[in-house]
XYZ file of C-alpha atoms in Angstrom:
409
model
C -13.603 14.009 -36.313
C -11.047 14.015 -32.669
C -12.621 16.603 -30.368
C -10.855 16.556 -26.836
C -12.614 18.389 -24.354
C -11.869 16.250 -21.305
C -7.962 15.386 -20.904
C -9.429 12.047 -19.336
C -10.435 11.153 -22.820
C -7.558 10.448 -24.769
C -5.060 8.170 -23.177
C -2.911 9.061 -25.953
C -2.196 6.425 -27.986
C -1.445 7.889 -31.324
C -3.982 5.616 -33.293
C -5.605 8.661 -34.770
C -3.282 9.912 -35.864
C -1.587 7.404 -37.968
C -4.918 6.383 -39.414
C -5.815 9.717 -41.270
C -5.658 9.519 -44.674
C -5.652 13.426 -45.221
C -2.057 13.079 -42.188
C -4.043 16.271 -40.629
C -3.481 14.982 -37.159
C -0.429 15.371 -35.006
C 0.191 14.973 -31.400
C 1.600 17.997 -29.304
C 2.458 18.096 -25.922
C 0.561 20.439 -23.408
C 1.647 22.320 -20.340
C 1.942 19.071 -17.708
C 4.202 16.971 -20.997
C 1.374 14.800 -22.591
C 1.103 14.233 -25.885
C -2.349 15.233 -27.687
C -4.108 15.165 -30.541
C -4.750 18.424 -33.075
C -6.791 18.553 -36.137
C -5.893 20.693 -38.902
C -10.188 21.507 -39.858
C -8.908 22.988 -43.026
C -7.719 19.613 -44.745
C -10.158 16.797 -42.762
C -12.627 15.517 -44.825
C -14.511 14.628 -41.966
C -14.307 10.475 -42.919
C -14.642 9.840 -39.033
C -11.645 7.022 -38.913
C -10.249 8.791 -35.450
C -13.125 7.975 -33.766
C -13.263 4.471 -35.168
C -9.596 3.582 -34.038
C -10.351 5.164 -30.418
C -9.892 2.777 -27.427
C -11.907 5.149 -25.350
C -14.987 5.962 -27.662
C -14.464 2.545 -28.890
C -13.871 0.147 -25.760
C -13.744 -3.457 -25.837
C -15.679 -6.336 -23.922
C -14.726 -8.221 -20.207
C -12.498 -10.618 -20.404
C -10.952 -13.037 -18.630
C -7.917 -15.139 -18.948
C -8.061 -19.184 -20.316
C -5.031 -19.359 -17.541
C -2.985 -18.189 -15.609
C 1.455 -19.056 -14.710
C 3.779 -17.763 -12.107
C 7.068 -17.880 -14.238
C 10.472 -16.849 -14.691
C 13.389 -16.883 -17.284
C 16.242 -20.451 -16.011
C 18.883 -17.560 -18.091
C 19.676 -15.698 -14.772
C 21.181 -13.081 -16.404
C 18.592 -11.815 -18.674
C 16.700 -12.404 -15.594
C 18.551 -10.161 -13.596
C 18.275 -7.321 -15.810
C 14.851 -7.951 -16.718
C 11.520 -6.289 -14.427
C 9.973 -9.696 -13.335
C 10.845 -13.155 -13.906
C 12.058 -12.262 -17.938
C 9.388 -13.979 -19.628
C 8.712 -11.412 -22.182
C 12.174 -11.814 -23.135
C 11.967 -15.665 -24.207
C 8.136 -14.783 -26.243
C 10.837 -12.597 -28.086
C 13.285 -14.079 -28.671
C 10.479 -16.837 -30.308
C 9.070 -14.957 -32.727
C 12.452 -13.966 -33.906
C 13.332 -16.956 -34.629
C 10.604 -17.223 -36.663
C 11.715 -14.696 -38.580
C 9.424 -12.351 -37.244
C 9.646 -8.924 -35.439
C 9.876 -7.694 -31.839
C 7.977 -3.835 -30.954
C 8.719 -2.461 -27.743
C 9.705 1.008 -25.379
C 13.069 1.784 -25.544
C 15.093 5.676 -24.186
C 16.424 7.644 -26.996
C 19.238 9.830 -26.426
C 17.502 12.219 -24.323
C 16.035 9.620 -21.958
C 12.605 9.517 -23.291
C 10.829 6.442 -24.765
C 10.056 5.420 -27.885
C 8.334 2.606 -29.303
C 10.450 0.625 -32.564
C 11.186 -2.367 -33.549
C 14.021 -5.803 -32.828
C 14.632 -7.996 -35.738
C 17.508 -9.739 -33.754
C 17.796 -11.283 -30.175
C 20.946 -8.618 -29.664
C 18.518 -5.564 -30.034
C 16.468 -6.564 -27.099
C 17.542 -6.036 -24.688
C 17.102 -2.612 -25.060
C 13.097 -3.788 -24.202
C 13.720 -5.337 -21.255
C 13.016 -3.109 -18.006
C 10.271 -1.135 -17.174
C 10.787 2.259 -17.900
C 7.521 4.688 -16.550
C 6.741 6.949 -18.847
C 4.557 6.775 -21.857
C 6.627 5.630 -25.298
C 6.153 7.784 -28.914
C 4.732 5.338 -31.074
C 5.379 7.501 -34.099
C 4.734 5.401 -36.715
C 4.767 1.998 -35.150
C 1.509 1.544 -36.302
C 1.683 1.479 -39.552
C 5.193 -0.428 -39.595
C 3.147 -3.323 -37.973
C 0.914 -3.788 -40.551
C 3.788 -3.426 -43.010
C 5.224 -6.199 -41.280
C 1.906 -8.680 -41.128
C 1.254 -7.854 -45.345
C 4.350 -8.891 -45.637
C 3.521 -12.286 -44.008
C 6.030 -11.923 -41.120
C 5.178 -13.200 -37.612
C 4.854 -9.464 -35.226
C 5.060 -9.436 -31.668
C 3.923 -6.091 -30.373
C 4.200 -5.157 -26.313
C 3.505 -2.037 -24.857
C 0.933 -0.133 -22.188
C -3.101 -1.806 -22.546
C -4.695 1.527 -24.397
C -1.481 1.020 -27.171
C -2.065 -2.410 -27.511
C -5.713 -1.265 -27.449
C -4.967 1.847 -30.568
C -3.248 -1.143 -32.246
C -5.769 -3.494 -32.662
C -8.463 -1.086 -33.467
C -6.162 0.273 -35.919
C -5.774 -2.812 -37.567
C -9.620 -3.869 -38.248
C -9.214 -6.987 -38.072
C -7.016 -10.184 -36.729
C -4.572 -11.413 -38.330
C -2.820 -15.017 -36.996
C 1.166 -13.821 -37.067
C 0.109 -11.275 -34.891
C 0.837 -11.280 -31.043
C -0.118 -8.694 -28.789
C 1.017 -8.573 -25.286
C 0.734 -6.027 -23.061
C 1.211 -6.221 -18.687
C -1.585 -4.428 -15.843
C -0.392 -0.786 -16.005
C -0.641 1.064 -13.052
C -0.503 4.177 -14.651
C 2.333 6.674 -17.087
C 3.893 9.710 -15.885
C 4.509 12.967 -17.280
C 7.523 12.693 -19.284
C 8.220 16.527 -18.836
C 8.509 15.922 -15.039
C 10.874 13.203 -15.013
C 13.504 15.434 -17.503
C 12.960 17.727 -15.401
C 13.852 15.830 -11.652
C 16.886 13.735 -14.365
C 17.932 17.696 -14.802
C 17.725 18.856 -11.110
C 19.832 15.176 -10.407
C 22.563 16.168 -13.102
C 22.887 19.791 -11.915
C 23.560 17.999 -8.133
C 26.531 16.295 -9.642
C 27.196 18.647 -12.234
C 30.642 20.457 -9.728
C 31.329 16.740 -8.984
C 33.571 14.398 -9.349
C 35.316 11.635 -7.839
C 38.435 11.073 -6.759
C 39.495 7.593 -5.272
C 36.837 7.244 -2.449
C 37.055 11.178 -1.890
C 34.039 13.326 -3.017
C 35.705 17.472 -4.436
C 34.099 19.554 -5.622
C 34.962 21.660 -8.833
C 34.016 24.072 -11.850
C 32.868 22.004 -14.843
C 32.633 23.925 -18.085
C 30.206 20.135 -19.855
C 27.010 19.288 -17.358
C 27.710 15.622 -16.396
C 26.017 13.110 -18.626
C 22.948 10.209 -18.120
C 24.276 7.070 -19.216
C 22.062 5.046 -17.341
C 18.306 5.099 -15.699
C 17.304 1.721 -14.228
C 13.251 2.372 -12.525
C 13.665 -1.237 -11.431
C 17.343 -1.971 -10.603
C 17.077 -4.935 -8.437
C 20.498 -4.668 -6.071
C 18.807 -4.817 -3.471
C 16.166 -7.457 -4.559
C 12.960 -7.741 -6.502
C 10.661 -6.764 -3.871
C 11.897 -4.197 -2.302
C 13.139 -2.811 -6.151
C 15.952 0.657 -6.178
C 15.556 3.367 -8.985
C 19.057 3.616 -9.787
C 20.818 6.127 -12.369
C 24.366 6.939 -14.511
C 26.264 10.012 -15.800
C 29.683 10.234 -16.575
C 31.277 13.208 -15.014
C 33.713 15.209 -17.766
C 37.543 15.527 -15.425
C 38.789 17.935 -18.234
C 40.454 14.578 -19.979
C 40.010 12.201 -22.043
C 39.224 9.792 -19.241
C 35.424 10.250 -17.472
C 34.334 9.635 -14.338
C 30.800 7.930 -13.337
C 29.265 8.527 -10.607
C 26.203 6.343 -9.653
C 22.903 6.457 -7.322
C 20.389 3.890 -6.020
C 17.515 4.152 -4.285
C 15.002 2.629 -3.042
C 12.005 2.956 -4.443
C 9.963 3.153 -1.685
C 12.059 6.534 -0.729
C 12.653 7.649 -4.141
C 10.598 11.439 -4.378
C 9.670 10.624 -8.496
C 8.991 6.875 -7.655
C 7.101 7.777 -4.185
C 5.329 10.555 -6.447
C 3.494 8.050 -9.358
C 3.720 5.256 -6.833
C 0.938 8.090 -4.999
C -0.282 9.350 -8.325
C 0.930 12.912 -8.098
C 1.288 13.541 -11.798
C -0.698 10.448 -13.959
C -2.119 11.456 -17.256
C -5.980 12.076 -17.152
C -7.295 9.213 -18.854
C -5.116 6.714 -16.368
C -7.575 7.700 -13.344
C -10.644 6.583 -15.947
C -9.141 4.152 -17.912
C -11.080 2.273 -20.681
C -9.139 -1.015 -20.906
C -9.142 -2.320 -17.110
C -10.254 -6.176 -16.970
C -8.229 -7.388 -19.877
C -10.755 -5.074 -22.396
C -7.447 -4.434 -24.454
C -7.731 -7.387 -26.740
C -4.048 -8.428 -25.782
C -3.262 -11.882 -26.396
C -0.985 -12.107 -22.898
C -0.749 -10.009 -19.745
C 2.425 -9.947 -17.844
C 2.874 -8.749 -14.600
C 4.413 -8.933 -11.434
C 3.442 -11.883 -9.338
C 4.321 -9.893 -5.892
C 1.949 -12.221 -4.279
C 3.975 -16.202 -5.470
C 5.788 -15.612 -1.779
C 2.212 -16.107 -0.573
C 0.934 -18.927 -2.489
C 3.597 -20.809 -4.409
C 7.105 -20.285 -2.183
C 8.897 -22.692 -4.042
C 9.003 -20.202 -7.337
C 10.372 -16.894 -4.563
C 13.836 -16.255 -4.950
C 13.704 -12.994 -4.928
C 15.010 -12.124 -8.339
C 11.489 -12.040 -9.767
C 8.790 -13.874 -11.086
C 6.698 -12.441 -13.607
C 3.284 -13.512 -13.849
C 1.452 -14.254 -17.286
C -2.092 -14.348 -18.237
C -2.704 -16.073 -21.796
C -5.538 -14.534 -22.760
C -5.915 -15.677 -26.112
C -5.930 -19.055 -27.856
C -2.650 -18.112 -29.944
C -0.808 -16.471 -27.235
C -1.278 -19.180 -24.975
C -0.163 -21.708 -27.429
C 3.058 -19.543 -28.544
C 4.181 -19.237 -23.834
C 3.610 -23.388 -23.708
C 6.650 -23.146 -27.452
C 8.427 -21.573 -24.144
C 10.890 -23.029 -21.916
C 10.486 -21.256 -18.317
C 10.931 -22.235 -15.067
C 6.298 -21.901 -13.699
C 4.170 -23.091 -11.874
C -0.280 -22.556 -13.077
C -2.390 -20.217 -10.368
C -5.664 -18.599 -10.585
C -7.123 -15.567 -11.380
C -8.890 -15.103 -8.216
C -5.093 -14.415 -6.559
C -4.305 -12.739 -9.569
C -6.540 -9.801 -9.079
C -5.742 -9.834 -5.142
C -2.530 -8.770 -5.418
C -2.411 -7.257 -8.527
C -6.016 -4.682 -8.073
C -4.981 -1.762 -10.409
C -5.272 -5.135 -13.576
C -9.759 -4.100 -12.478
C -9.574 -0.599 -11.121
C -8.116 2.595 -12.357
C -5.742 4.905 -9.404
C -7.275 7.762 -7.676
C -5.871 11.031 -8.425
C -3.923 12.386 -5.673
C -5.642 15.337 -3.648
C -3.016 17.965 -4.863
C -2.539 16.151 -7.945
C -3.774 20.278 -9.620
C -1.849 22.099 -7.201
C 1.190 20.228 -7.891
C 0.762 21.550 -12.109
C -0.485 24.285 -11.152
C 3.434 24.560 -9.560
C 5.485 22.504 -11.277
C 7.236 25.775 -13.933
C 8.026 28.071 -10.751
C 9.657 24.368 -9.259
C 10.518 23.443 -12.390
C 14.816 23.457 -11.700
C 13.848 21.684 -8.633
C 10.665 19.235 -8.788
C 11.502 17.482 -5.426
C 10.694 20.374 -3.391
C 7.434 20.109 -5.161
C 6.826 16.702 -4.456
C 7.948 17.590 -1.004
C 5.999 19.763 -0.353
C 2.450 18.088 -1.963
C 2.873 14.626 -0.735
C 4.039 16.236 2.995
C 1.295 17.982 3.202
C 2.674 20.135 6.765
C 5.136 21.347 8.126
C 4.711 18.658 10.325
C 5.351 15.451 7.737
C 8.022 17.409 6.336
C 10.177 17.835 9.238
C 9.609 13.965 9.966
C 11.066 13.409 6.553
C 13.987 15.476 7.141
C 14.918 14.706 10.565
C 14.404 11.090 9.213
C 16.658 11.372 6.088
C 19.462 13.166 7.980
C 19.133 10.145 10.736
C 19.955 7.837 7.803
C 22.812 9.533 6.936
C 24.002 9.015 10.442
C 23.684 5.446 9.875
C 21.085 6.199 13.139
C 17.691 5.283 11.587
C 17.862 2.086 8.887
């Protein structure tokens, strides 16, 4: 029976829920916004299946890739709408071309992240782009098993722990199953992101755009979020931005739109995420580093491309692809990409999350202890924790003023 005593021992992969023959395990959100399993012991038959499919309890072996490549999609539109080089879309299109099914993460209507299946190339657009929250897998593992039993090809993409959970759930390898993960920094709290997004909505709740001038008015309806992009390439791939878009009701049928983009290095939510302020506890002791997930292919940003393969760098995004199995290597060789072979040492040198878990921020516990108090203004709490002295906070405020006055770039 799964019984979580230390939250770092659960990565939230949902495998235990989907394998339970009595459906007595359900996922519940804790005060930090992360999902954990809870068992109805009155129904549990103590079969032990939930423990057999847990990637924390059953950790894989350290692996090394068979080959590594820097690559990008020759389709410029797909590449620009992808986080890095658009390689995933090519892989997914190949599987759909075989009559297969692709599983990936998409936004729900309320801007949470969920796993769904796509059977057409048009449906793949929703899977593109990084979504820095943990997705709700629901019954995806069961769906994967059903499709495989029908003899169809299946490509499942997710975090390394989600891939490990699926592999353990299935109990065996399938020739027509392709597992694709990515080099993962960690997953931030969706509760924190929702609070941040609501804060931004409230900030624009009394604004509407008239020509080039912004005026204030009282609105009966809050603005509607119409777009979120954690990896917007409007400022380039290397210096990517976080952007979102709101639709502002104007009192009639016509709606005005507000678009905001901010460099990831300056956006407060992204800074808190990248500084490990509100990651899931298991991300600080990840059980699937060093390719332990069992994936066939691992995709990441090829951050060092300008140092080792400058001809592949045009600041539009280049992917790093690790072919971990012969099956994954075979599929990768089937697709048409601009690519160059590289080394494992190069991959590790500039993608440390491939090997190591990130350390929690010094003020992580303080952040969640105070979160409810600041739930309407999480930006203030992020500033308080990241810039933990009055001097640092003053320096940040002065810099922001100078930037607005165009006296500081």
